[in-house]
Amino acid sequence: MKVSKTNIVEYCFGQEVDRTAIAVLLSVAVFSVVYISSLYDTDIVPLLVNTTQGGVVVLLLLAAAYYYHENRGVLVAFLIVFAPIYAVFIRLVELGNIAPSPLREAVVEAVPLTLLFAVPITILSIGLALVYERFSTN
């Protein structure tokens, strides 16, 4: 199998540019909504943290699996999972629930915590998409 630059770009970002752009914009929008709403006492962070035991994780897993199934972009599927979790962890670190830090330090300190959750969820979502494709009857 010959590997070209086009194959690597399609594997990372997806086969269709329009779907990739929409997924990236939606991820940025979700990040913004979660972080901005956490600045105002809307209880979004406790809601997301308390429902992480099931609801939100399943929603992120299914969203990333659907994107990967439709467009095959590994990095964009990762971004779909990473963005909302990162917004929550930035706010938790900033508030001092994990480690009290100002915002500029919280942005950096939240990355490893987010990767701890986002990488396995993304791997599971890609696996779910591949299993679905394997056993679907079209």
PDB file of C-alpha atoms in Angstrom:
ATOM      1  CA  MET A   1       0.000   0.000   0.000  1.00  0.00           C
ATOM      2  CA  LYS A   2       1.421   3.316  -1.033  1.00  0.00           C
ATOM      3  CA  VAL A   3       1.145   6.039   1.612  1.00  0.00           C
ATOM      4  CA  SER A   4       0.898   9.553   0.309  1.00  0.00           C
ATOM      5  CA  LYS A   5       0.511  12.948   1.879  1.00  0.00           C
ATOM      6  CA  THR A   6      -3.124  13.037   0.758  1.00  0.00           C
ATOM      7  CA  ASN A   7      -3.871   9.758   2.556  1.00  0.00           C
ATOM      8  CA  ILE A   8      -2.372  11.021   5.794  1.00  0.00           C
ATOM      9  CA  VAL A   9      -4.279  14.316   5.619  1.00  0.00           C
ATOM     10  CA  GLU A  10      -7.540  12.479   4.907  1.00  0.00           C
ATOM     11  CA  TYR A  11      -6.866  10.054   7.762  1.00  0.00           C
ATOM     12  CA  CYS A  12      -6.226  12.895  10.209  1.00  0.00           C
ATOM     13  CA  PHE A  13      -8.847  15.427   9.147  1.00  0.00           C
ATOM     14  CA  GLY A  14     -11.418  13.493   7.147  1.00  0.00           C
ATOM     15  CA  GLN A  15     -12.395  12.878   3.583  1.00  0.00           C
ATOM     16  CA  GLU A  16     -14.801  15.779   3.136  1.00  0.00           C
ATOM     17  CA  VAL A  17     -13.620  19.299   3.907  1.00  0.00           C
ATOM     18  CA  ASP A  18     -17.144  20.584   4.567  1.00  0.00           C
ATOM     19  CA  ARG A  19     -17.859  18.004   7.263  1.00  0.00           C
ATOM     20  CA  THR A  20     -14.472  18.631   8.833  1.00  0.00           C
ATOM     21  CA  ALA A  21     -15.101  22.375   8.989  1.00  0.00           C
ATOM     22  CA  ILE A  22     -18.550  21.870  10.499  1.00  0.00           C
ATOM     23  CA  ALA A  23     -17.197  19.466  13.138  1.00  0.00           C
ATOM     24  CA  VAL A  24     -14.371  21.836  14.086  1.00  0.00           C
ATOM     25  CA  LEU A  25     -16.727  24.815  14.321  1.00  0.00           C
ATOM     26  CA  LEU A  26     -19.177  22.827  16.441  1.00  0.00           C
ATOM     27  CA  SER A  27     -16.355  21.715  18.747  1.00  0.00           C
ATOM     28  CA  VAL A  28     -15.188  25.302  19.198  1.00  0.00           C
ATOM     29  CA  ALA A  29     -18.784  26.391  19.801  1.00  0.00           C
ATOM     30  CA  VAL A  30     -19.336  23.672  22.420  1.00  0.00           C
ATOM     31  CA  PHE A  31     -16.067  24.602  24.130  1.00  0.00           C
ATOM     32  CA  SER A  32     -17.096  28.260  24.174  1.00  0.00           C
ATOM     33  CA  VAL A  33     -20.599  27.572  25.461  1.00  0.00           C
ATOM     34  CA  VAL A  34     -19.393  25.286  28.235  1.00  0.00           C
ATOM     35  CA  TYR A  35     -16.619  27.615  29.364  1.00  0.00           C
ATOM     36  CA  ILE A  36     -18.576  30.878  29.118  1.00  0.00           C
ATOM     37  CA  SER A  37     -21.604  29.413  30.848  1.00  0.00           C
ATOM     38  CA  SER A  38     -19.341  28.159  33.622  1.00  0.00           C
ATOM     39  CA  LEU A  39     -18.198  31.737  34.232  1.00  0.00           C
ATOM     40  CA  TYR A  40     -21.745  32.706  35.143  1.00  0.00           C
ATOM     41  CA  ASP A  41     -23.218  30.646  37.934  1.00  0.00           C
ATOM     42  CA  THR A  42     -25.184  28.368  35.633  1.00  0.00           C
ATOM     43  CA  ASP A  43     -24.028  25.171  37.345  1.00  0.00           C
ATOM     44  CA  ILE A  44     -22.867  23.744  34.018  1.00  0.00           C
ATOM     45  CA  VAL A  45     -19.592  22.397  35.441  1.00  0.00           C
ATOM     46  CA  PRO A  46     -21.221  20.499  38.337  1.00  0.00           C
ATOM     47  CA  LEU A  47     -23.855  19.244  35.915  1.00  0.00           C
ATOM     48  CA  LEU A  48     -21.240  17.931  33.478  1.00  0.00           C
ATOM     49  CA  VAL A  49     -19.028  16.527  36.231  1.00  0.00           C
ATOM     50  CA  ASN A  50     -21.918  14.754  37.960  1.00  0.00           C
ATOM     51  CA  THR A  51     -23.284  13.306  34.731  1.00  0.00           C
ATOM     52  CA  THR A  52     -19.846  12.246  33.506  1.00  0.00           C
ATOM     53  CA  GLN A  53     -20.568   8.893  35.078  1.00  0.00           C
ATOM     54  CA  GLY A  54     -22.789   8.146  32.135  1.00  0.00           C
ATOM     55  CA  GLY A  55     -24.722  10.649  30.096  1.00  0.00           C
ATOM     56  CA  VAL A  56     -22.150  13.111  28.837  1.00  0.00           C
ATOM     57  CA  VAL A  57     -19.498  10.482  28.181  1.00  0.00           C
ATOM     58  CA  VAL A  58     -21.935   8.399  26.142  1.00  0.00           C
ATOM     59  CA  LEU A  59     -23.008  11.499  24.215  1.00  0.00           C
ATOM     60  CA  LEU A  60     -19.389  12.408  23.406  1.00  0.00           C
ATOM     61  CA  LEU A  61     -18.613   8.807  22.492  1.00  0.00           C
ATOM     62  CA  LEU A  62     -21.555   8.614  20.101  1.00  0.00           C
ATOM     63  CA  ALA A  63     -20.854  12.025  18.547  1.00  0.00           C
ATOM     64  CA  ALA A  64     -17.223  11.132  17.838  1.00  0.00           C
ATOM     65  CA  ALA A  65     -18.205   7.674  16.566  1.00  0.00           C
ATOM     66  CA  TYR A  66     -20.776   9.184  14.211  1.00  0.00           C
ATOM     67  CA  TYR A  67     -18.259  11.700  12.871  1.00  0.00           C
ATOM     68  CA  TYR A  68     -15.612   9.032  12.367  1.00  0.00           C
ATOM     69  CA  HIS A  69     -18.116   6.752  10.635  1.00  0.00           C
ATOM     70  CA  GLU A  70     -19.194   9.539   8.285  1.00  0.00           C
ATOM     71  CA  ASN A  71     -15.876  11.232   7.540  1.00  0.00           C
ATOM     72  CA  ARG A  72     -12.925   9.185   8.876  1.00  0.00           C
ATOM     73  CA  GLY A  73     -11.064  12.024  10.575  1.00  0.00           C
ATOM     74  CA  VAL A  74      -9.178  10.788  13.642  1.00  0.00           C
ATOM     75  CA  LEU A  75      -7.971  14.188  14.883  1.00  0.00           C
ATOM     76  CA  VAL A  76     -11.357  15.821  14.399  1.00  0.00           C
ATOM     77  CA  ALA A  77     -13.087  12.953  16.226  1.00  0.00           C
ATOM     78  CA  PHE A  78     -10.588  13.554  19.024  1.00  0.00           C
ATOM     79  CA  LEU A  79     -11.376  17.278  18.991  1.00  0.00           C
ATOM     80  CA  ILE A  80     -15.096  16.546  19.357  1.00  0.00           C
ATOM     81  CA  VAL A  81     -14.348  14.687  22.589  1.00  0.00           C
ATOM     82  CA  PHE A  82     -11.527  16.957  23.775  1.00  0.00           C
ATOM     83  CA  ALA A  83     -13.273  20.360  23.554  1.00  0.00           C
ATOM     84  CA  PRO A  84     -16.040  20.036  26.179  1.00  0.00           C
ATOM     85  CA  ILE A  85     -13.887  18.050  28.591  1.00  0.00           C
ATOM     86  CA  TYR A  86     -11.123  20.643  28.297  1.00  0.00           C
ATOM     87  CA  ALA A  87     -13.537  23.486  29.050  1.00  0.00           C
ATOM     88  CA  VAL A  88     -14.698  21.705  32.205  1.00  0.00           C
ATOM     89  CA  PHE A  89     -11.167  20.967  33.399  1.00  0.00           C
ATOM     90  CA  ILE A  90      -9.965  24.516  32.750  1.00  0.00           C
ATOM     91  CA  ARG A  91     -12.755  25.798  34.954  1.00  0.00           C
ATOM     92  CA  LEU A  92     -12.186  23.151  37.649  1.00  0.00           C
ATOM     93  CA  VAL A  93      -8.469  23.914  37.806  1.00  0.00           C
ATOM     94  CA  GLU A  94      -9.144  27.645  37.744  1.00  0.00           C
ATOM     95  CA  LEU A  95     -11.675  27.428  40.575  1.00  0.00           C
ATOM     96  CA  GLY A  96      -9.262  25.425  42.663  1.00  0.00           C
ATOM     97  CA  ASN A  97     -11.226  22.205  42.780  1.00  0.00           C
ATOM     98  CA  ILE A  98      -8.196  20.375  41.417  1.00  0.00           C
ATOM     99  CA  ALA A  99      -5.292  22.804  41.919  1.00  0.00           C
ATOM    100  CA  PRO A 100      -5.847  26.525  42.475  1.00  0.00           C
ATOM    101  CA  SER A 101      -4.361  28.398  39.520  1.00  0.00           C
ATOM    102  CA  PRO A 102      -4.962  31.571  37.542  1.00  0.00           C
ATOM    103  CA  LEU A 103      -6.460  31.154  34.090  1.00  0.00           C
ATOM    104  CA  ARG A 104      -3.178  31.224  32.139  1.00  0.00           C
ATOM    105  CA  GLU A 105      -1.797  28.369  34.255  1.00  0.00           C
ATOM    106  CA  ALA A 106      -5.103  26.507  34.293  1.00  0.00           C
ATOM    107  CA  VAL A 107      -5.082  26.357  30.487  1.00  0.00           C
ATOM    108  CA  VAL A 108      -1.804  24.433  30.591  1.00  0.00           C
ATOM    109  CA  GLU A 109      -2.529  22.343  33.687  1.00  0.00           C
ATOM    110  CA  ALA A 110      -5.864  21.118  32.316  1.00  0.00           C
ATOM    111  CA  VAL A 111      -4.310  19.510  29.220  1.00  0.00           C
ATOM    112  CA  PRO A 112      -2.963  16.304  30.846  1.00  0.00           C
ATOM    113  CA  LEU A 113      -6.174  15.831  32.806  1.00  0.00           C
ATOM    114  CA  THR A 114      -8.211  16.232  29.649  1.00  0.00           C
ATOM    115  CA  LEU A 115      -6.005  13.830  27.704  1.00  0.00           C
ATOM    116  CA  LEU A 116      -6.515  11.265  30.454  1.00  0.00           C
ATOM    117  CA  PHE A 117     -10.212  11.195  29.615  1.00  0.00           C
ATOM    118  CA  ALA A 118     -10.338  12.247  25.951  1.00  0.00           C
ATOM    119  CA  VAL A 119      -7.905   9.707  24.511  1.00  0.00           C
ATOM    120  CA  PRO A 120      -9.686   6.576  25.802  1.00  0.00           C
ATOM    121  CA  ILE A 121     -13.114   7.953  24.856  1.00  0.00           C
ATOM    122  CA  THR A 122     -11.863   8.716  21.342  1.00  0.00           C
ATOM    123  CA  ILE A 123     -10.339   5.260  20.976  1.00  0.00           C
ATOM    124  CA  LEU A 124     -13.607   3.693  22.110  1.00  0.00           C
ATOM    125  CA  SER A 125     -15.614   5.841  19.713  1.00  0.00           C
ATOM    126  CA  ILE A 126     -13.432   4.895  16.745  1.00  0.00           C
ATOM    127  CA  GLY A 127     -13.693   1.261  17.767  1.00  0.00           C
ATOM    128  CA  LEU A 128     -17.465   1.587  18.052  1.00  0.00           C
ATOM    129  CA  ALA A 129     -17.649   3.094  14.557  1.00  0.00           C
ATOM    130  CA  LEU A 130     -15.511   0.296  13.115  1.00  0.00           C
ATOM    131  CA  VAL A 131     -17.563  -2.401  14.844  1.00  0.00           C
ATOM    132  CA  TYR A 132     -20.758  -0.812  13.563  1.00  0.00           C
ATOM    133  CA  GLU A 133     -19.383  -0.783  10.022  1.00  0.00           C
ATOM    134  CA  ARG A 134     -18.237  -4.387  10.321  1.00  0.00           C
ATOM    135  CA  PHE A 135     -21.579  -5.744  11.454  1.00  0.00           C
ATOM    136  CA  SER A 136     -23.997  -3.420   9.700  1.00  0.00           C
ATOM    137  CA  THR A 137     -25.970  -4.990   6.935  1.00  0.00           C
ATOM    138  CA  ASN A 138     -26.223  -2.640   3.977  1.00  0.00           C
TER     139      ASN A 138
END
